[in-house]
Amino acid sequence: MKRLVGIFFIVQALLAYLILDALNRLSVSITEAAVHMESGGLTLTWSDELPLVTYAFLIFVVIFGIYFTVTKEKKQEDAK
């Protein structure tokens, strides 16, 4: 059961990364727009990367999943 949970965490983190990466490529959030007064040119700046916290969380979930996958379950002995 522990191994199954570990595999689930690994697959879930990888799928979440792929989905967030695909959504990030589709949408671009404009953070600043400025119009130059003399020429009338428009300058745009945007952020198209995921926050560092997102990557850290996904890496943590993968490590947690690897831990669950690699560790062996302890056999419980019946106390008599």
Short mmCIF file of C-alpha atoms in Angstrom, two decimals:
data_model
loop_
_atom_site.label_atom_id
_atom_site.label_comp_id
_atom_site.label_asym_id
_atom_site.label_seq_id
_atom_site.Cartn_x
_atom_site.Cartn_y
_atom_site.Cartn_z
CA MET A 1 0.00 0.00 0.00
CA LYS A 2 2.87 2.34 0.82
CA ARG A 3 4.46 1.71 -2.58
CA LEU A 4 1.15 2.43 -4.33
CA VAL A 5 0.84 5.77 -2.51
CA GLY A 6 4.42 6.63 -3.50
CA ILE A 7 3.77 5.86 -7.16
CA PHE A 8 0.58 7.94 -7.00
CA PHE A 9 2.53 10.93 -5.60
CA ILE A 10 5.17 10.67 -8.31
CA VAL A 11 2.65 10.41 -11.15
CA GLN A 12 0.50 13.18 -9.68
CA ALA A 13 3.47 15.56 -9.41
CA LEU A 14 4.65 14.84 -12.96
CA LEU A 15 1.16 15.32 -14.41
CA ALA A 16 0.69 18.54 -12.42
CA TYR A 17 3.99 19.86 -13.80
CA LEU A 18 3.03 19.00 -17.38
CA ILE A 19 -0.41 20.60 -17.02
CA LEU A 20 0.96 23.77 -15.41
CA ASP A 21 3.67 24.02 -18.04
CA ALA A 22 1.13 23.67 -20.86
CA LEU A 23 -1.19 26.25 -19.32
CA ASN A 24 1.73 28.59 -18.75
CA ARG A 25 2.64 28.41 -22.44
CA LEU A 26 -0.92 29.24 -23.48
CA SER A 27 -1.41 32.27 -21.29
CA VAL A 28 0.90 35.24 -20.90
CA SER A 29 0.13 37.66 -18.11
CA ILE A 30 1.03 41.25 -18.87
CA THR A 31 2.49 42.87 -15.77
CA GLU A 32 3.31 46.34 -17.08
CA ALA A 33 2.38 48.42 -20.10
CA ALA A 34 3.87 51.79 -20.92
CA VAL A 35 3.26 54.14 -23.83
CA HIS A 36 6.14 56.32 -24.95
CA MET A 37 4.81 59.88 -25.13
CA GLU A 38 6.88 61.14 -28.07
CA SER A 39 6.73 58.20 -30.46
CA GLY A 40 3.51 56.57 -29.28
CA GLY A 41 5.23 53.19 -29.03
CA LEU A 42 3.90 50.63 -26.59
CA THR A 43 6.25 48.73 -24.28
CA LEU A 44 5.02 45.55 -22.61
CA THR A 45 6.69 43.44 -19.97
CA TRP A 46 5.32 40.12 -18.85
CA SER A 47 6.08 37.18 -16.65
CA ASP A 48 5.70 33.76 -18.21
CA GLU A 49 7.38 31.51 -15.67
CA LEU A 50 5.90 29.57 -12.80
CA PRO A 51 6.80 30.76 -9.31
CA LEU A 52 9.71 29.06 -7.58
CA VAL A 53 7.36 27.84 -4.85
CA THR A 54 5.50 25.72 -7.41
CA TYR A 55 8.68 23.97 -8.52
CA ALA A 56 9.78 23.46 -4.91
CA PHE A 57 6.41 21.92 -4.01
CA LEU A 58 6.47 19.55 -6.99
CA ILE A 59 10.04 18.47 -6.21
CA PHE A 60 9.03 17.88 -2.57
CA VAL A 61 6.09 15.70 -3.66
CA VAL A 62 8.34 13.66 -5.99
CA ILE A 63 10.90 13.11 -3.20
CA PHE A 64 8.09 12.14 -0.83
CA GLY A 65 6.77 9.69 -3.43
CA ILE A 66 10.22 8.18 -3.98
CA TYR A 67 10.57 7.75 -0.21
CA PHE A 68 7.26 5.90 -0.02
CA THR A 69 8.14 3.77 -3.03
CA VAL A 70 11.59 2.74 -1.81
CA THR A 71 10.89 2.12 1.88
CA LYS A 72 9.53 -1.23 2.86
CA GLU A 73 6.49 -1.74 5.02
CA LYS A 74 7.14 -2.95 8.52
CA LYS A 75 5.45 -6.21 9.35
CA GLN A 76 3.33 -5.90 12.43
CA GLU A 77 3.63 -8.77 14.85
CA ASP A 78 0.63 -9.87 16.81
CA ALA A 79 1.06 -9.08 20.50
CA LYS A 80 0.12 -12.13 22.50
#
